[in-house]
Coordinates of C-alpha atoms and ligand atoms in Angstrom, one line a residue:
X1 CA -23.0 -0.7 -47.2
X2 CA -20.9 -3.7 -46.9
X3 CA -17.9 -1.4 -47.4
X4 CA -18.8 0.9 -44.5
X5 CA -19.4 -1.9 -42.3
X6 CA -15.7 -3.2 -43.1
X7 CA -14.1 0.0 -42.5
X8 CA -16.2 1.1 -39.5
X9 CA -14.1 0.8 -36.4
X10 CA -14.9 -1.5 -33.7
X11 CA -15.0 -0.8 -29.9
X12 CA -11.9 -1.1 -27.4
X13 CA -13.2 -1.0 -23.6
X14 CA -11.3 -0.2 -20.8
X15 CA -13.2 -1.6 -17.6
X16 CA -12.3 0.4 -14.7
X17 CA -12.9 -1.4 -11.4
X18 CA -10.0 -0.4 -9.1
X19 CA -6.9 1.5 -10.7
X20 CA -8.8 4.8 -11.3
X21 CA -6.0 6.7 -12.8
X22 CA -4.5 7.7 -16.2
X23 CA -0.8 7.4 -14.8
X24 CA 0.9 3.9 -14.6
X25 CA -2.0 2.3 -16.2
X26 CA -0.9 -0.6 -18.4
X27 CA -4.6 -1.6 -19.1
X28 CA -5.2 1.9 -20.3
X29 CA -2.2 1.5 -22.7
X30 CA -3.2 -1.9 -23.9
X31 CA -7.0 -0.5 -24.7
X32 CA -5.3 2.5 -26.6
X33 CA -2.9 0.2 -28.4
X34 CA -6.0 -1.5 -30.3
X35 CA -6.5 1.5 -32.2
X36 CA -10.3 1.4 -32.3
X37 CA -13.1 3.7 -30.8
X38 CA -12.3 3.8 -27.1
X39 CA -14.9 3.5 -24.4
X40 CA -13.8 4.0 -20.7
X41 CA -16.6 2.6 -18.5
X42 CA -17.2 2.0 -14.8
X43 CA -19.9 -0.5 -14.0
X44 CA -21.6 -0.1 -10.6
X45 CA -22.8 -3.6 -10.1
X46 CA -23.0 -3.3 -6.1
X47 CA -19.5 -5.2 -5.7
X48 CA -16.9 -3.8 -7.9
X49 CA -14.4 -1.4 -6.0
X50 CA -15.5 -3.0 -3.0
X51 CA -18.7 -0.9 -2.8
X52 CA -21.7 -2.9 -1.7
X53 CA -25.3 -1.8 -0.6
X54 CA -24.0 -1.7 3.1
X55 CA -20.9 0.5 2.2
X56 CA -20.7 3.9 4.1
X57 CA -21.6 7.3 2.5
X58 CA -17.9 8.3 2.9
X59 CA -16.6 5.5 1.1
X60 CA -19.1 5.7 -1.7
X61 CA -18.5 9.6 -1.9
X62 CA -14.8 9.0 -2.1
X63 CA -15.3 6.5 -5.0
X64 CA -17.5 8.9 -6.9
X65 CA -14.9 11.6 -6.4
X66 CA -12.3 9.3 -8.0
X67 CA -14.6 8.6 -11.0
X68 CA -15.5 12.4 -11.3
X69 CA -11.9 13.2 -11.4
X70 CA -11.3 10.6 -14.1
X71 CA -14.5 11.9 -16.4
X72 CA -13.2 15.4 -15.8
X73 CA -9.8 14.4 -17.1
X74 CA -11.1 12.4 -20.0
X75 CA -13.3 15.3 -21.0
X76 CA -10.0 17.3 -21.4
X77 CA -9.4 14.9 -24.0
X78 CA -12.6 15.2 -25.7
X79 CA -13.8 12.0 -24.2
X80 CA -16.0 11.0 -21.1
X81 CA -16.0 8.0 -18.5
X82 CA -19.3 6.2 -18.9
X83 CA -21.0 5.1 -15.4
X84 CA -23.3 2.4 -15.8
X85 CA -25.4 0.5 -13.4
X86 CA -26.0 -3.3 -14.3
X87 CA -24.4 -6.6 -14.3
X88 CA -21.1 -6.7 -16.0
X89 CA -21.7 -9.5 -18.3
X90 CA -25.1 -8.0 -19.3
X91 CA -23.3 -4.5 -20.0
X92 CA -20.6 -6.0 -22.3
X93 CA -23.2 -8.2 -24.1
X94 CA -25.4 -5.0 -24.6
X95 CA -22.5 -2.7 -25.8
X96 CA -21.4 -5.5 -28.2
X97 CA -24.9 -5.8 -29.8
X98 CA -24.8 -1.9 -30.8
X99 CA -21.2 -1.5 -31.1
X100 CA -19.0 -4.8 -32.1
X101 CA -16.1 -4.9 -29.6
X102 CA -12.7 -5.8 -30.7
X103 CA -11.2 -6.0 -26.9
X104 CA -12.0 -5.4 -23.2
X105 CA -9.1 -4.5 -21.0
X106 CA -8.8 -4.3 -17.2
X107 CA -6.4 -4.4 -14.4
X108 CA -6.1 -7.6 -12.2
X109 CA -8.1 -7.5 -9.3
X110 CA -6.0 -10.1 -7.3
X111 CA -8.1 -11.0 -4.4
X112 CA -10.0 -14.4 -4.9
X113 CA -13.4 -12.7 -4.2
X114 CA -13.4 -11.1 -7.4
X115 CA -12.9 -14.3 -9.4
X116 CA -16.4 -15.3 -9.9
X117 CA -17.3 -12.0 -11.4
X118 CA -14.3 -11.8 -13.6
X119 CA -14.7 -15.5 -14.8
X120 CA -18.1 -14.7 -15.7
X121 CA -17.2 -11.9 -17.8
X122 CA -14.2 -13.4 -19.4
X123 CA -16.5 -16.5 -20.6
X124 CA -19.1 -14.1 -22.0
X125 CA -16.4 -12.2 -23.9
X126 CA -14.9 -15.4 -25.2
X127 CA -18.2 -16.5 -26.5
X128 CA -18.6 -13.3 -28.1
X129 CA -15.3 -13.5 -29.8
X130 CA -14.1 -10.5 -28.0
X131 CA -10.3 -10.5 -26.8
X132 CA -9.7 -9.5 -23.0
X133 CA -6.4 -8.6 -21.2
X134 CA -5.8 -8.4 -17.6
X135 CA -2.9 -6.3 -16.5
X136 CA -0.8 -6.4 -13.1
X137 CA -0.6 -3.1 -11.6
X138 CA -2.5 -2.9 -8.3
X139 CA 0.4 -4.8 -6.6
X140 CA 4.2 -4.3 -6.8
X141 CA 4.7 -7.7 -7.9
X142 CA 2.6 -10.5 -9.3
X143 CA 1.5 -12.3 -6.3
X144 CA 1.3 -15.7 -8.5
X145 CA 4.8 -15.3 -9.4
X146 CA 5.8 -14.8 -5.6
X147 CA 4.2 -18.3 -4.9
X148 CA 5.7 -20.0 -7.9
X149 CA 9.2 -18.5 -6.7
X150 CA 8.4 -19.9 -3.2
X151 CA 7.9 -23.4 -4.4
X152 CA 4.1 -23.3 -4.7
X153 CA 3.2 -21.8 -1.4
X154 CA 2.8 -18.2 0.0
X155 CA 6.0 -17.4 2.2
X156 CA 4.9 -17.9 5.7
X157 CA 6.9 -15.0 7.4
X158 CA 7.7 -11.4 6.4
X159 CA 11.2 -12.2 6.3
X160 CA 10.6 -15.2 3.8
X161 CA 8.6 -12.7 1.8
X162 CA 11.4 -10.6 1.6
X163 CA 13.9 -13.4 0.6
X164 CA 11.6 -14.6 -2.2
X165 CA 11.2 -11.2 -3.6
X166 CA 14.7 -10.5 -3.4
X167 CA 15.1 -13.7 -5.7
X168 CA 12.4 -12.0 -8.2
X169 CA 14.1 -8.5 -8.2
X170 CA 12.9 -5.1 -7.8
X171 CA 9.1 -4.4 -8.8
X172 CA 8.5 -3.0 -12.4
X173 CA 9.0 0.9 -12.7
X174 CA 5.7 2.7 -13.6
X175 CA 4.8 2.6 -17.3
X176 CA 4.7 5.4 -19.7
X177 CA 1.8 8.1 -19.8
X178 CA -0.6 7.3 -22.8
X179 CA -0.1 9.2 -26.0
X180 CA -3.5 10.6 -26.5
X181 CA -3.0 11.8 -30.0
X182 CA -5.5 10.5 -32.5
X183 CA -7.5 8.8 -30.0
X184 CA -11.3 8.3 -31.1
X185 CA -13.7 8.2 -28.2
X186 CA -16.9 6.2 -28.9
X187 CA -20.3 7.3 -28.0
X188 CA -22.8 5.1 -26.1
X189 CA -26.7 5.4 -26.5
X190 CA -28.6 6.4 -23.2
X191 CA -30.6 3.1 -23.6
X192 CA -28.5 -0.2 -23.5
X193 CA -31.1 -2.5 -22.0
X194 CA -34.1 -2.7 -19.4
X195 CA -31.8 -3.8 -16.6
X196 CA -28.8 -1.3 -17.4
X197 CA -28.7 2.2 -16.3
X198 CA -26.3 4.5 -18.3
X199 CA -25.8 7.7 -16.4
X200 CA -25.4 11.2 -18.1
X201 CA -23.0 12.1 -15.5
X202 CA -21.1 10.8 -12.5
X203 CA -24.2 10.7 -9.8
X204 CA -24.1 11.6 -6.3
X205 CA -24.2 9.1 -3.2
X206 CA -27.5 10.2 -2.8
X207 CA -28.9 9.3 -6.1
X208 CA -27.4 5.8 -5.6
X209 CA -29.2 5.5 -2.2
X210 CA -26.4 6.3 0.2
X211 CA -26.8 8.9 2.9
X212 CA -24.4 10.8 5.5
X213 CA -23.8 9.3 8.8
X214 CA -25.0 10.7 12.1
X215 CA -22.2 12.8 13.3
X216 CA -20.9 12.8 16.6
X217 CA -19.4 16.2 16.7
X218 CA -17.9 18.2 13.8
X219 CA -15.9 16.5 11.0
X220 CA -12.5 17.8 11.0
X221 CA -10.6 15.9 8.2
X222 CA -12.3 15.7 5.0
X223 CA -10.9 13.3 2.4
X224 CA -11.3 13.9 -1.2
X225 CA -11.1 11.2 -3.9
X226 CA -9.4 11.4 -7.2
X227 CA -5.9 10.8 -9.0
X228 CA -5.3 14.7 -9.3
X229 CA -5.4 15.2 -5.6
X230 CA -3.8 12.0 -4.9
X231 CA -0.6 12.9 -6.9
X232 CA -0.6 16.2 -5.1
X233 CA -0.8 14.6 -1.8
X234 CA 1.9 12.2 -2.7
X235 CA 4.3 15.2 -3.1
X236 CA 3.4 16.5 0.4
X237 CA 3.9 12.9 1.6
X238 CA 7.3 12.7 0.2
X239 CA 8.3 15.9 2.0
X240 CA 7.7 14.0 5.2
X241 CA 9.7 11.0 4.0
X242 CA 12.6 13.2 2.9
X243 CA 12.4 15.0 6.2
X244 CA 12.7 11.6 8.0
X245 CA 15.5 10.4 5.6
X246 CA 17.4 13.6 6.5
X247 CA 17.0 13.0 9.9
X248 CA 18.0 9.5 9.9
X249 CA 14.9 7.4 10.2
X250 CA 12.5 6.2 7.8
X251 CA 8.8 5.0 7.9
X252 CA 7.7 8.3 9.5
X253 CA 4.1 7.5 9.7
X254 CA 5.0 4.6 11.8
X255 CA 7.8 5.9 13.7
X256 CA 6.2 8.8 15.0
X257 CA 2.4 8.4 14.7
X258 CA 0.5 11.6 14.7
X259 CA -3.2 11.0 15.2
X260 CA -3.9 14.7 15.4
X261 CA -2.4 16.3 12.6
X262 CA -3.5 16.5 8.9
X263 CA -2.9 12.9 7.7
X264 CA -0.5 12.2 4.9
X265 CA -1.9 8.9 4.3
X266 CA -2.2 7.4 0.8
X267 CA -3.9 4.3 1.7
X268 CA -7.3 5.4 0.3
X269 CA -5.7 6.3 -2.7
X270 CA -3.9 3.2 -3.1
X271 CA -7.0 1.2 -2.4
X272 CA -8.8 2.6 -5.3
X273 CA -6.0 2.8 -7.4
X274 CA -5.9 6.5 -8.1
X275 CA -2.4 6.3 -6.9
X276 CA -0.2 3.7 -8.5
X277 CA 1.7 1.7 -5.7
X278 CA 4.7 1.5 -8.2
X279 CA 4.9 5.4 -8.4
X280 CA 4.8 5.8 -4.8
X281 CA 7.4 3.0 -4.2
X282 CA 9.7 4.3 -6.6
X283 CA 9.3 7.8 -5.7
X284 CA 10.5 6.9 -2.3
X285 CA 13.2 4.6 -3.2
X286 CA 14.5 7.2 -5.8
X287 CA 14.6 9.9 -3.3
X288 CA 16.4 7.8 -0.8
X289 CA 19.0 6.8 -3.4
X290 CA 19.3 10.7 -4.3
X291 CA 19.7 11.7 -0.6
X292 CA 22.2 8.7 0.1
X293 CA 24.0 8.5 -3.1
X294 CA 27.1 6.6 -3.1
X295 CA 26.6 5.8 0.7
X296 CA 24.1 3.1 0.9
X297 CA 21.7 1.3 -1.3
X298 CA 17.9 1.7 -0.4
X299 CA 16.4 -1.6 0.9
X300 CA 12.9 -2.9 1.2
X301 CA 12.6 -1.6 5.0
X302 CA 12.2 1.9 3.9
X303 CA 9.0 0.9 2.2
X304 CA 8.2 -1.8 5.0
X305 CA 4.3 -0.9 5.0
X306 CA 4.0 -1.5 1.3
X307 CA 5.7 -4.8 1.8
X308 CA 3.1 -5.8 4.4
X309 CA 0.6 -5.0 1.7
X310 CA 2.2 -7.3 -1.0
X311 CA 2.6 -9.9 1.8
X312 CA -1.0 -9.9 2.6
X313 CA -2.1 -10.0 -0.9
X314 CA 0.1 -12.9 -1.5
X315 CA -1.3 -14.7 1.2
X316 CA -4.9 -14.1 0.1
X317 CA -4.8 -15.0 -3.5
X318 CA -5.3 -18.6 -3.4
X319 CA -7.5 -18.5 -0.2
X320 CA -11.2 -17.4 -0.9
X321 CA -11.9 -18.0 2.7
X322 CA -9.2 -15.6 3.8
X323 CA -12.0 -13.3 5.3
X324 CA -13.5 -15.9 7.6
X325 CA -12.3 -17.8 10.7
X326 CA -13.6 -21.4 10.3
X327 CA -13.0 -22.1 6.7
X328 CA -9.5 -20.5 6.5
X329 CA -6.7 -22.7 6.4
X330 CA -4.3 -20.2 8.1
X331 CA -6.7 -19.1 10.7
X332 CA -6.7 -20.5 14.2
X333 CA -10.1 -21.3 15.3
X334 CA -10.5 -19.6 18.5
X335 CA -13.5 -20.2 20.8
X336 CA -14.5 -16.4 20.8
X337 CA -17.6 -15.4 22.9
X338 CA -20.8 -15.9 21.3
X339 CA -22.0 -12.5 19.5
X340 CA -23.5 -10.5 22.2
X341 CA -25.4 -7.7 20.3
X342 CA -25.5 -4.9 23.1
X343 CA -21.7 -5.3 23.3
X344 CA -20.9 -5.3 19.6
X345 CA -23.3 -2.2 19.3
X346 CA -21.3 -0.3 22.0
X347 CA -18.0 -1.1 20.4
X348 CA -19.3 -0.2 17.0
X349 CA -20.9 3.1 18.1
X350 CA -18.0 4.4 20.2
X351 CA -19.9 3.7 23.7
X352 CA -17.5 1.4 25.3
X353 CA -16.8 3.9 28.3
X354 CA -13.2 3.9 27.3
X355 CA -12.5 7.4 25.9
X356 CA -9.5 6.4 23.6
X357 CA -11.5 3.5 21.9
X358 CA -14.5 5.6 21.7
X359 CA -12.7 8.5 19.8
X360 CA -11.4 6.3 17.3
X361 CA -14.7 4.3 16.8
X362 CA -16.4 7.8 16.1
X363 CA -13.7 9.3 14.0
X364 CA -14.1 6.2 11.8
X365 CA -17.8 6.7 11.5
X366 CA -17.4 10.6 10.8
X367 CA -14.3 10.5 8.6
X368 CA -13.7 7.2 7.3
X369 CA -10.1 6.9 8.1
X370 CA -7.9 6.4 11.4
X371 CA -4.3 5.8 11.9
X372 CA -2.9 2.4 12.1
X373 CA -2.1 2.6 15.8
X374 CA -5.7 3.7 16.5
X375 CA -6.9 0.6 14.5
X376 CA -4.6 -1.7 16.5
X377 CA -6.1 -0.3 19.8
X378 CA -9.9 -0.8 18.8
X379 CA -9.3 -4.2 17.1
X380 CA -7.2 -5.5 20.2
X381 CA -10.1 -4.1 22.4
X382 CA -13.0 -6.0 20.5
X383 CA -10.7 -9.4 20.3
X384 CA -8.0 -10.7 22.5
X385 CA -7.6 -7.4 24.7
X386 CA -11.0 -7.0 26.2
X387 CA -14.3 -8.3 24.6
X388 CA -13.0 -11.6 23.5
X389 CA -15.3 -11.4 20.1
X390 CA -14.6 -12.7 16.9
X391 CA -12.4 -10.6 14.5
X392 CA -15.1 -11.1 11.8
X393 CA -17.3 -8.6 13.5
X394 CA -14.6 -6.1 13.3
X395 CA -13.8 -7.1 9.7
X396 CA -17.3 -6.3 8.6
X397 CA -17.7 -3.0 10.3
X398 CA -13.9 -1.9 8.9
X399 CA -15.1 -3.0 5.3
X400 CA -18.1 -0.9 5.6
X401 CA -16.5 2.3 7.1
X402 CA -13.1 2.7 5.8
X403 CA -12.3 4.6 3.1
X404 CA -9.5 2.4 2.1
X405 CA -11.2 -0.6 3.1
X406 CA -9.7 -3.5 1.3
X407 CA -10.9 -7.2 1.8
X408 CA -7.1 -8.7 1.9
X409 CA -5.5 -6.1 3.8
X410 CA -8.3 -5.6 6.5
X411 CA -8.6 -9.5 7.0
X412 CA -5.0 -9.7 7.1
X413 CA -4.6 -7.1 9.7
X414 CA -7.4 -8.5 11.7
X415 CA -6.3 -11.9 11.8
X416 CA -2.7 -10.4 12.8
X417 CA -4.1 -8.2 15.8
X418 CA -6.5 -10.8 17.2
X419 CA -3.7 -13.6 17.2
X420 CA -5.6 -15.7 14.6
X421 CA -2.7 -15.9 12.1
X422 CA 0.7 -14.2 11.4
X423 CA 1.2 -14.6 15.3
X424 CA 3.7 -16.9 16.7
X425 CA 3.7 -15.9 20.3
X426 CA 0.1 -15.9 21.1
X427 CA 0.7 -14.1 24.5
X428 CA -0.1 -10.6 23.3
X429 CA -3.4 -10.2 25.3
X430 CA -2.0 -7.5 27.2
X431 CA -0.6 -5.6 24.1
X432 CA -3.0 -2.6 24.1
X433 CA -4.2 -1.1 27.3
X434 CA -7.1 1.3 26.3
X435 CA -6.2 3.8 28.9
X436 CA -2.3 3.9 28.9
X437 CA -2.0 3.4 25.1
X438 CA -4.5 6.4 24.7
X439 CA -2.5 8.4 27.2
X440 CA 0.7 7.7 25.3
X441 CA -0.5 8.5 21.9
X442 CA -2.7 11.5 23.0
X443 CA -0.7 13.0 25.9
X444 CA -2.9 16.2 25.9
X445 CA -6.1 14.5 25.4
X446 CA -6.9 16.8 22.4
X447 CA -7.9 13.6 20.3
X448 CA -10.4 12.5 22.8
X449 CA -11.9 16.1 23.4
X450 CA -12.0 16.4 19.6
X451 CA -14.3 13.4 18.9
X452 CA -16.1 12.9 22.3
X453 CA -17.6 16.4 23.0
X454 CA -19.4 15.4 26.1
X455 CA -15.9 15.0 27.6
X456 CA -14.5 18.3 26.3
X457 CA -14.6 19.9 29.7
X458 CA -13.3 16.8 31.9
X459 CA -9.9 17.4 33.6
X460 CA -6.9 15.8 32.0
X461 CA -6.3 13.7 35.1
X462 CA -9.7 11.8 34.5
X463 CA -9.8 12.1 31.0
X464 CA -8.7 8.5 30.1
X465 CA -10.4 6.8 32.9
X466 CA -13.4 9.0 33.6
X467 CA -15.3 6.5 36.0
X468 CA -12.9 7.5 38.4
X469 CA -13.7 10.8 38.4
X470 CA -15.6 12.1 41.8
X471 CA -19.1 13.4 41.4
X472 CA -18.2 17.0 42.1
X473 CA -15.5 16.8 39.2
X474 CA -18.3 15.1 36.8
X475 CA -20.7 17.8 37.8
X476 CA -18.2 20.8 37.1
X477 CA -17.3 19.1 33.7
X478 CA -21.2 18.8 32.8
X479 CA -20.9 15.3 32.1
X480 CA -22.0 12.4 34.5
X481 CA -20.6 9.1 33.7
X482 CA -23.5 6.6 33.3
X483 CA -25.6 9.5 31.7
X484 CA -23.9 11.7 29.3
X485 CA -21.1 9.5 28.6
X486 CA -21.2 5.7 29.3
X487 CA -19.6 4.0 32.2
X488 CA -16.9 1.5 31.1
X489 CA -18.5 -1.7 29.7
X490 CA -15.8 -3.9 30.7
X491 CA -12.9 -3.7 33.5
X492 CA -9.8 -3.9 31.3
X493 CA -7.7 -5.2 34.1
X494 CA -9.9 -8.3 34.7
X495 CA -10.9 -8.8 31.3
X496 CA -7.4 -8.7 29.8
X497 CA -6.1 -11.1 32.4
X498 CA -8.8 -13.7 31.7
X499 CA -8.1 -13.3 28.1
X500 CA -4.4 -13.8 28.4
X501 CA -5.1 -16.9 30.4
X502 CA -7.1 -18.3 27.5
X503 CA -4.5 -17.5 24.9
X504 CA -2.1 -19.3 27.1
X505 CA -4.2 -22.5 27.3
X506 CA -4.8 -22.1 23.5
X507 CA -1.0 -22.2 22.9
X508 CA -0.5 -25.0 25.1
X509 CA -3.1 -27.0 23.1
X510 CA -1.2 -25.9 19.9
X511 CA 2.0 -27.5 20.7
X512 CA 3.0 -29.0 17.3
X513 CA 5.5 -28.0 14.9
X514 CA 3.2 -27.2 11.9
X515 CA 4.7 -24.6 10.0
X516 CA 2.2 -21.6 10.0
X517 CA 2.2 -18.0 9.3
X518 CA 3.9 -16.0 12.1
X519 CA 6.0 -12.8 12.8
X520 CA 9.7 -13.3 11.9
X521 CA 11.0 -12.0 15.4
X522 CA 9.8 -10.1 18.3
X523 CA 10.9 -6.8 17.0
X524 CA 8.7 -7.3 14.0
X525 CA 5.8 -7.6 16.6
X526 CA 7.1 -4.4 18.7
X527 CA 7.0 -2.4 15.2
X528 CA 3.6 -3.6 14.0
X529 CA 1.8 -2.8 17.2
X530 CA 4.0 0.4 17.9
X531 CA 4.7 -1.2 21.3
X532 CA 7.5 0.7 23.4
X533 CA 11.1 -0.9 23.8
X534 CA 10.2 -2.0 27.3
X535 CA 7.6 -4.6 27.0
X536 CA 5.7 -3.5 30.0
X537 CA 5.6 0.1 29.6
X538 CA 2.1 0.0 28.1
X539 CA 0.5 -2.1 30.3
X540 CA -2.0 -0.9 33.2
X541 CA -0.6 -0.9 36.7
X542 CA -2.5 -3.9 37.6
X543 CA -1.0 -6.0 34.6
X544 CA 2.6 -5.3 35.7
X545 CA 2.3 -7.4 38.7
Ligands
FAD1 C1 -7.5 -4.0 12.1 C2 -6.7 -3.3 11.0 C3 -7.4 -3.1 9.8 C4 -6.9 -2.5 8.6 N1 -7.6 -2.4 7.5 C5 -6.9 -1.7 6.5 C6 -7.5 -1.8 5.1 O1 -8.7 -2.2 4.8 N2 -7.0 -1.2 4.0 C7 -5.7 -0.7 4.3 O2 -5.2 -0.2 3.1 N3 -4.9 -0.7 5.3 C8 -5.6 -1.4 6.5 N4 -4.9 -1.6 7.7 C9 -3.5 -1.1 7.6 C10 -3.2 0.2 7.9 O3 -3.8 0.7 9.2 C11 -3.4 1.4 7.0 O4 -2.9 1.0 5.8 C12 -2.5 2.6 7.5 O5 -3.3 3.0 8.5 C13 -2.7 3.7 6.5 O6 -2.0 4.7 6.6 P1 -0.6 5.4 6.0 O7 -1.2 5.6 4.6 O8 -0.2 6.4 6.6 O9 0.3 4.3 6.2 P2 1.9 4.1 5.7 O10 2.5 3.7 7.1 O11 2.1 5.5 5.0 O12 1.9 3.0 4.8 C14 1.9 3.1 3.4 C15 0.9 2.2 2.7 O13 1.2 0.7 2.9 C16 0.1 0.1 3.3 N5 0.0 -0.3 4.6 C17 0.7 0.2 5.5 N6 0.4 -0.5 6.8 C18 -0.2 -1.6 6.5 C19 -0.6 -2.9 7.0 N7 -0.3 -3.1 8.5 N8 -0.9 -3.9 6.5 C20 -1.1 -3.7 5.1 N9 -0.8 -2.7 4.4 C21 -0.5 -1.6 4.9 C22 -1.1 1.1 2.9 O14 -1.6 0.9 1.5 C23 -0.5 2.4 3.3 O15 -1.2 3.4 2.6 C24 -5.4 -2.1 8.9 C25 -4.9 -1.9 9.9 C26 -5.5 -2.6 11.1 C27 -4.9 -2.8 12.3

C-alpha cells in the first residue's frame, strides 16, 4: 500500500483565469513540464476574468464560449476543462485533500485588483506545500520591468514609454505549442465540498443566472468567443493590415474607422486571452518586414494601439485606485456634477436625443462592442463635452457591457477622454460634437438607422438633429420628437461652451510644474481622438465663433 502511494502521481493544475488558449501559453507549458496528472480548471468565483454578478449577458456568453472552445480542444486530447464554482482557495484545498498537488501554474493577472485573490491563493498553496508559478503572457513586456527600467516610476508619456521599452528591447516571441504526448489527465470527483460546485460541462449563461438584454432593434453583429475562432479572425485581420501596408499606411482600424462593416477587432479575444497579444504583435511586425524587406525596419508605431495597451497596463500595476477619481494619484479631481439619476439613465439607455450618441449606446447594449471612435464620442458626451458627469459612471457601465471590458484599459481611456489624466492641454471640451462627429463617421446615416429604428424613415437632412425637423416632416417619418424618440436632453452648443470655460478655469488653477501623465504632443491627441487635421472642422457652427 505504501509503495502504491509513493509511486502514485501527484496533480499539476493549470488555473485558467484569462489566457484562455493553448497557443503561446507559458503557464500551460509549466504545468505539463511537471509530468504529473494534469488538471486544467477554471474557477467561477464572481470575479475572475472580470465577470461579476453585474456583468452583461453578452460578456458572460463570450467567456463561456471561450471555455467551451478550450474544453473541446482538451477533449480532443482525451482530457477536459473543469468548470468549478467556488472560492479559489477552498477549491485548491479541496482538490489537494483528494489528490495531493505538486504544483499550480497560472498566468499573471497584472492589474492590482487581482492581488488580494492571488495573494490569498498563494499563501494557501504555500501552507499546503504546493509549488506555484506565475507566468507573464497577458502583456508584451513585464510592466514591473518597464517601471524598474524607468527608474522606479511608470513613464509619464507615451513617448517616454516608447523610449523605455526601446532600452529593454523587442518583446519576447510566442512560446512553442505544447507536446501532448504522454500527458495524463486527472479526474476530479463530482463532489469537492458543500460550498463548491463541479459542473459536468461548461454551463450556459442562463444556468449561471445571466439573461439576454432587452433589444432595441435586431442584433446585427454576433461575436463568438474562443481560441479557434480568434485565430481564424486574426488571419482576416492580418489581410486588412497587409492591405494597409501595401497602400502605404498603417493602423487601418484607426486611420479609416469603419463603424458599419463587419468588425475586425481582436480586443475581446485579447482581453480574455484567447488570442495571445505576442502572437498578434509579431504577426504584424513579421508581415511588415516581409513586405518592406531591405527597405525599412518595422517600428512600434505600426502596432501603436498595442503599445497604448501596454502603456495603460504599466500605469496601473502599482495603483490600486486607478479605477477611481479621488484616491487615484494620477487622476485630477474635477468637480463633476452631482449624479443626476435621470440624466445618467438617459445616457446609459440611448435616450439622449442625439441620434449618433444613442445609436452607439444601443449597439453597446445589444452587441457588446463598439468602435473606438464611437466610444470616444459617448465618453466625451457624458463627461467634459456635454453632461459634465464623473467618468467613473461611464467606467462602471462599460465594464458591465463591453465584451473587451478590461479594468485597466477602460479606466485609462476614460481618464484620457475626460481630461482627468494623460491630458496636458485640458482644453478639449469641444473635441466631439455629437452632431458633426456623427455626420463625419456615418455620412449616409446608415448606422443611426440601424440602431434607432424609430428614426428609420427620417430624412437625411434632419437625421443627426431630429429636433429641428418641422412637424410635417416628423409626421411623414412616423416619429414625433418627444414622443417616439426623445427631444435632446441638453443643448450641446451651450453645454460645451460652459464646460470649456470650466476646463479653462481648472487649467489656470493648475499652473504648477508638477510632472504628470500627459500626451507627448498635439499630434498624439489628434490621432487618439480621430480629430481632423484642421482643429475646428469637427465643431458645431456655434462653437467656431
Ligand atoms: C472610453 C473608452 C473605454 C475603452 N475601454 C476599453 C476596454 O475596456 N478594453 C479594451 O480592450 N479597449 C478599450 N478601449 C480602447 C479601444 O476602444 C478598443 O481597444 C478598440 O475599440 C478595439 O478595437 P480594435 O481591436 O479594432 O482596435 P485596434 O485599433 O485594432 O487595436 C488593437 C488592440 O490594441 C488595443 N487598443 C486599441 N486601442 C486602445 C486604446 N485606446 N487603449 C488601450 N488599448 C487599446 C486593444 O487591445 C485592441 O484590440 C476603450 C476606449 C475608450 C475611448
